[in-house]
Each structure stands twice: as C-alpha cells, then as structure tokens.
Short mmCIF file of C-alpha atoms and ligand atoms in Angstrom, two decimals:
data_model
loop_
_atom_site.label_atom_id
_atom_site.label_comp_id
_atom_site.label_asym_id
_atom_site.label_seq_id
_atom_site.Cartn_x
_atom_site.Cartn_y
_atom_site.Cartn_z
CA MET A 64 116.81 130.11 56.03
CA LEU A 65 114.75 133.47 55.60
CA TYR A 66 117.56 135.29 57.13
CA GLU A 67 120.01 134.04 54.55
CA PHE A 68 117.26 135.06 51.78
CA CYS A 69 117.37 138.72 53.14
CA LEU A 70 121.48 138.76 53.52
CA ALA A 71 121.20 137.57 49.76
CA GLY A 72 118.88 140.65 48.91
CA TRP A 73 115.38 138.78 48.68
CA ASN A 74 112.51 141.06 49.31
CA LEU A 75 110.40 139.42 52.23
CA ASP A 76 107.50 140.86 50.88
CA ASP A 77 107.68 138.24 47.87
CA ARG A 78 105.96 134.84 48.54
CA VAL A 79 107.99 132.07 49.69
CA GLY A 80 106.02 128.66 49.59
CA GLY A 81 107.07 125.82 51.79
CA LYS A 82 105.59 122.75 53.04
CA GLU A 83 106.90 119.05 54.56
CA LYS A 84 107.22 116.25 52.46
CA PHE A 85 108.38 112.98 53.20
CA GLY A 86 109.82 114.10 56.56
CA GLY A 87 111.76 117.20 54.98
CA LEU A 88 111.45 120.69 54.09
CA ARG A 89 110.23 121.54 50.20
CA CYS A 90 110.72 125.53 49.69
CA TYR A 91 109.46 127.36 46.66
CA ALA A 92 110.87 130.76 45.87
CA PHE A 93 111.63 132.23 42.46
CA SER A 94 113.26 135.51 41.55
CA GLU A 95 113.26 137.32 38.27
CA ASP A 96 116.75 138.68 39.15
CA GLU A 97 119.18 135.67 37.73
CA LYS A 98 121.97 135.98 40.22
CA LEU A 99 119.73 136.33 43.08
CA ASN A 100 117.74 133.29 42.10
CA THR A 101 120.98 131.33 41.86
CA GLU A 102 121.62 132.30 45.39
CA ILE A 103 118.00 131.56 46.54
CA GLN A 104 118.03 128.32 44.94
CA GLU A 105 121.59 127.42 46.55
CA ILE A 106 120.03 128.45 50.15
CA ILE A 107 117.12 126.43 49.34
CA ARG A 108 118.90 123.42 48.76
CA LYS A 109 121.15 123.81 51.60
CA TYR A 110 118.06 124.04 54.06
CA GLU A 111 116.12 121.03 52.34
CA TYR A 112 119.48 118.91 52.85
CA LEU A 113 119.58 120.04 56.63
CA SER A 114 115.82 119.32 57.23
CA VAL A 115 116.50 115.72 56.64
CA LYS A 116 119.30 115.75 59.28
CA THR A 117 117.80 117.85 61.81
CA CYS A 118 115.11 116.56 64.46
CA GLU A 119 111.87 118.59 64.04
CA LYS A 120 111.21 118.27 67.57
CA CYS A 121 114.37 119.87 69.03
CA GLY A 122 116.90 120.50 66.16
CA SER A 123 119.59 118.11 67.28
CA ALA A 124 121.08 116.04 64.68
CA GLY A 125 118.59 113.93 63.28
CA LYS A 126 117.80 111.24 60.77
CA LEU A 127 114.54 110.18 58.55
CA ARG A 128 112.63 107.74 60.45
CA VAL A 129 109.27 105.79 59.79
CA VAL A 130 106.78 106.57 62.71
CA ASN A 131 103.36 104.74 62.03
CA GLY A 132 103.93 104.77 58.33
CA TRP A 133 104.88 108.40 58.32
CA ASP A 134 108.32 109.80 57.33
CA ILE A 135 109.79 112.18 59.98
CA THR A 136 113.22 113.70 60.73
CA LEU A 137 113.92 112.83 64.62
CA CYS A 138 116.84 112.51 66.69
CA ILE A 139 117.32 109.16 68.64
CA ASN A 140 115.95 110.54 71.73
CA HIS A 141 112.70 111.61 70.20
CA TYR A 142 112.59 108.64 68.11
CA ILE A 143 113.27 106.40 71.06
CA LYS A 144 109.77 107.73 72.60
CA ASP A 145 107.82 105.81 70.19
CA ILE A 146 109.52 102.60 70.57
CA SER A 147 108.38 100.30 73.47
CA VAL A 148 111.73 99.29 75.39
CA ILE A 149 111.83 96.44 78.06
CA HIS A 150 113.24 97.52 81.26
CA ILE A 151 114.34 94.79 83.58
CA LYS A 152 114.58 96.15 87.35
CA ASP A 153 115.06 93.33 89.98
CA ASP A 154 111.59 91.32 89.80
CA SER A 155 109.96 93.84 87.68
CA VAL A 156 109.58 94.39 84.11
CA PHE A 157 108.72 97.72 82.49
CA LEU A 158 107.81 98.66 79.03
CA ASN A 159 109.21 102.47 78.91
CA ASP A 160 108.22 103.74 81.99
CA GLY A 161 105.36 101.64 82.64
CA PHE A 162 105.31 98.64 84.87
CA LEU A 163 104.17 95.29 82.97
CA PHE A 164 104.40 92.58 85.46
CA LYS A 165 106.81 91.05 88.27
CA LEU A 166 108.96 88.01 87.09
CA SER A 167 107.51 86.18 90.09
CA GLU A 168 104.01 86.37 89.04
CA ILE A 169 104.87 84.43 85.81
CA LYS A 170 102.51 81.20 85.27
CA LYS A 171 103.86 80.14 82.04
CA ILE A 172 105.35 81.48 78.94
CA ASP A 173 104.27 80.37 75.13
CA THR A 174 107.04 81.46 72.33
CA LEU A 175 106.35 82.28 68.86
CA ASN A 176 108.04 82.38 65.50
CA SER A 177 111.30 80.68 66.69
CA PHE A 178 111.58 82.62 69.90
CA ARG A 179 111.37 86.05 68.11
CA GLY A 180 107.73 86.47 70.34
CA MET A 181 106.45 85.31 73.44
CA GLN A 182 102.94 85.50 75.32
CA VAL A 183 103.55 85.80 78.84
CA TYR A 184 100.84 84.50 81.09
CA LEU A 185 100.36 85.70 84.98
CA SER A 186 98.94 83.98 87.58
CA GLY A 187 95.19 84.54 88.03
CA ASP A 188 95.02 86.11 84.62
CA GLU A 189 93.80 84.18 81.62
CA THR A 190 94.93 86.92 79.12
CA TYR A 191 98.46 87.38 78.26
CA ILE A 192 101.02 89.77 77.56
CA SER A 193 103.01 89.96 74.07
CA LEU A 194 106.61 90.84 73.62
CA ASN A 195 108.73 90.48 70.51
CA VAL A 196 111.91 91.39 69.14
CA ARG A 197 110.80 94.88 68.04
CA ASN A 198 110.93 95.69 71.90
CA PRO A 199 114.76 96.50 72.38
CA ASN A 200 116.03 94.23 75.32
CA TYR A 201 113.80 91.59 74.28
CA TYR A 202 116.41 88.79 74.42
CA LEU A 203 117.95 90.25 77.72
CA LEU A 204 114.60 89.60 79.17
CA LEU A 205 114.41 85.85 77.54
CA ARG A 206 117.92 84.94 78.88
CA SER A 207 116.48 86.48 82.45
CA LEU A 208 113.30 84.37 82.54
CA PRO A 209 113.50 81.12 84.90
CA LEU A 210 113.31 78.11 82.35
CA HIS A 211 110.46 76.21 83.78
CA LEU A 212 108.28 78.68 82.88
CA PHE A 213 108.55 77.44 79.27
CA SER A 214 107.49 74.12 77.90
CA GLU A 215 110.46 71.80 78.46
CA GLU A 216 111.17 71.67 74.88
CA ASP A 217 111.38 75.51 74.50
CA GLY A 218 113.54 75.76 77.79
CA ASN A 219 115.99 73.28 76.78
CA LYS A 220 116.37 75.21 73.19
CA ILE A 221 116.50 78.69 75.04
CA ARG A 222 119.29 77.41 77.33
CA LEU A 223 121.39 75.73 74.35
CA MET A 224 120.49 79.03 72.25
CA PHE A 225 122.32 81.42 74.99
CA GLU A 226 125.01 78.80 75.98
CA ASN A 227 126.12 78.60 72.31
CA LEU A 228 126.19 82.13 71.07
CA GLU A 229 128.99 82.80 68.57
CA ASP A 230 130.55 85.87 67.64
CA CYS A 231 128.79 87.98 64.57
CA GLU A 232 131.53 89.25 62.27
CA ILE A 233 128.90 91.90 60.69
CA CYS A 234 127.68 93.63 64.01
CA GLY A 235 130.27 92.83 66.23
CA TYR A 236 128.08 91.30 69.11
CA LYS A 237 127.95 87.79 70.44
CA ALA A 238 124.74 87.02 69.09
CA LEU A 239 125.08 84.60 66.25
CA TRP A 240 122.93 81.49 66.54
CA LYS A 241 123.08 78.77 64.03
CA ASP A 242 122.09 80.55 60.63
CA HIS A 243 121.38 84.13 61.74
CA CYS A 244 122.41 86.60 64.41
CA LEU A 245 119.91 87.47 66.63
CA ARG A 246 120.91 91.03 66.90
CA CYS A 247 121.59 92.01 63.20
CA ASN A 248 119.48 89.33 61.68
CA GLU A 249 122.43 89.03 59.07
CA GLU A 250 123.67 85.51 58.39
CA PRO A 251 127.07 84.22 58.84
CA TRP A 252 129.46 83.63 55.78
CA GLN A 253 129.16 80.13 54.18
CA GLU A 254 130.36 78.80 50.94
CA SER A 255 127.08 78.84 49.23
CA LEU A 256 127.22 82.67 49.46
CA LEU A 257 130.05 82.35 46.66
CA GLU A 258 127.27 82.49 44.18
CA ASP A 259 126.83 85.87 44.82
CA TYR A 260 130.03 86.98 46.39
CA GLU A 261 133.72 86.70 45.18
CA ASP A 262 134.75 85.80 48.95
CA LYS A 263 134.24 86.29 52.58
CA THR A 264 135.51 89.55 53.00
CA GLU A 265 133.29 91.22 50.21
CA TYR A 266 130.31 89.67 51.88
CA VAL A 267 131.14 90.67 55.43
CA LYS A 268 132.04 94.01 54.21
CA ARG A 269 128.81 94.86 52.39
CA SER A 270 126.96 93.39 55.26
CA GLN A 271 128.35 95.84 57.51
CA MET A 272 128.02 98.80 55.19
CA LEU A 273 124.30 98.13 54.88
CA LEU A 274 124.24 97.86 58.71
CA PHE A 275 125.95 101.19 58.81
CA MET A 276 123.52 102.67 56.71
CA ASP A 277 120.90 101.46 59.02
CA GLN A 278 117.64 102.61 56.84
CA ASP A 279 115.21 101.12 59.65
CA SER A 280 116.94 102.73 62.38
CA TYR A 281 117.40 99.42 63.87
CA GLU A 282 120.97 99.30 64.61
CA GLU A 283 120.78 103.18 66.16
CA VAL A 284 117.81 101.83 68.58
CA SER A 285 119.87 98.86 69.47
CA ASP A 286 123.01 100.55 70.15
CA PHE A 287 121.07 103.13 72.26
CA CYS A 288 119.30 100.90 74.61
CA ASP A 289 119.65 97.54 73.95
CA ARG A 290 121.63 95.36 76.49
CA SER A 291 120.82 91.86 75.17
CA PHE A 292 124.06 91.03 73.77
CA GLU A 293 127.91 91.50 74.52
CA LYS A 294 130.57 93.48 72.12
CA THR A 295 132.89 90.84 70.92
CA GLU A 296 136.48 91.66 71.47
CA ASN A 297 138.06 91.32 68.10
CA TYR A 298 135.36 92.90 65.89
CA ARG A 299 137.00 94.71 63.02
CA ILE A 300 135.11 97.27 60.61
CA LEU A 301 136.27 96.04 56.87
CA PHE A 302 135.24 99.15 55.03
CA ASN A 303 136.70 102.62 54.77
CA GLU A 304 134.94 106.06 54.44
CA GLU A 305 135.61 106.25 50.86
CA GLU A 306 134.21 103.01 50.08
CA PHE A 307 131.12 103.72 52.27
CA LYS A 308 130.37 106.90 50.14
CA GLU A 309 130.54 104.94 47.00
CA PHE A 310 128.41 102.30 48.27
CA GLU A 311 125.70 104.71 49.77
CA LYS A 312 125.69 106.45 46.28
CA ASP A 313 125.09 103.52 44.42
CA TRP A 314 122.31 102.22 46.67
ZN1 ZN B 647 114.88 115.71 69.13
ZN1 ZN B 648 124.80 90.43 64.07
#
C-alpha cells in the first residue's frame, strides 16, 4: 500500500496512521493536495477491502472469522488450527494430532442434547471426555461407535437415525433426520413455512444463499474436513450469481 502511495506522489516523511480493527486494516492519511488525496483515499479503500480477504498469517485468500471472541482474517488452513477436529484411524481416535482414546477402551457413552454431544467414559477411569457437534467429524465418530456402549434407548435411536437419513436439499448432503439437517442445521421444507415464504423454491433458495454466505465459517470448515455425511447425487443450487449479490447486499 505504501508503495502505491509513493507511486501516487506521497511524501513518505508524512505520517500515515494505521491499526487493525474488527479483523481488518484501518488506515489514516490525508494530503492537502486534493488530487493526491483522492488517490490516497482510493488506495486506502482498496487495501482495507483486501485486508478482510487476506489471511493475516500467510497472505492467502482469507475471510473474517471469530476466534475466541476476536475478529481475525484467516485462510481456512490457519483457521482450522483453532478448531479441534476428530480423526479416526483404525481403533484410535485423535483430536487434531493429539491421541484421545482407543475405541476398544471405551466403557460407556452418555449422550447429551439429542445426540449433539457425548461423554465418553474409558475403562479404569471415572472422568469422561466430552465431544460435540462443534468438533468436525463428530457424526462420523458417532456412527462408528459400537451401539452397545450406549444405553439401550440411545443405541436404538442412533441406529434408526443413521438408517433413515434423507437428502438435504439445502446443503446437498444425506444428513436430514426428522425435523432438521445434522450437517447444516436447516429444517426441511414444510407447509407451515408458507406463512413466511411464497413457496418451497423460495425457501430452499434463501436457505442455500444463507449457507453460501457462511458467516460463521461452519460450512467452509465442514467442507474442508468433515467426512460425516455423503453428498447427494441430485443436489441443485437454485440461485445464480446475480441473485446472490442482491441477497448479500440486502443482508
Ligand atoms: Zn493463512
Ligand atoms: Zn443440510
């Protein structure tokens, strides 16, 4: 940016103020020369815009994210470092690179919040390990666990859940169970939504655009590393680029 300032004719001895705010660059510079000032303000706008699209660790394409309550612009590779991803290799379960437990060592598992969380008890240990849907591959783990480790009621429900998954028209994965999608969390179309939407197409299209906007990066992370669900074959994206731009503007 400063290089472009110089090209425009800026004297580098003059002060340029800058800081980071809400994960992006803020820059303050002013010239009495009206023409130069216009150019400088344009360069600043360009870099402020680029700063929320550029990973502040490596310079790759990035996106504004929230990490521990702070706004920060990161690429997916740097963002993912702050997320605990479940990996299953043979009998072993890992959280990122850290070994967590062996499937064969599990004594019992309690579930929470309609299977959105679990507490894993290991043999010879009174404490438990907590995992939940915020850990990518959570459902992959849930469907890999022997059902006898759960209470009989839970075991039956989990079996029924994975046997009866339906296609989600919003995210395009086979992850719909009863009244919501386990992957994108959206609810499937139903007549009662006619109160708020003209028809099914409008509802699905709007939900797809919201998902595509992906303000919490959830979709991007799932795409990047979650292998819990299969893609559906006849998934159709109902919006086009123009419609998305309009939608994003009005948001
Ligand atoms: Zn990066
Ligand atoms: Zn979905």
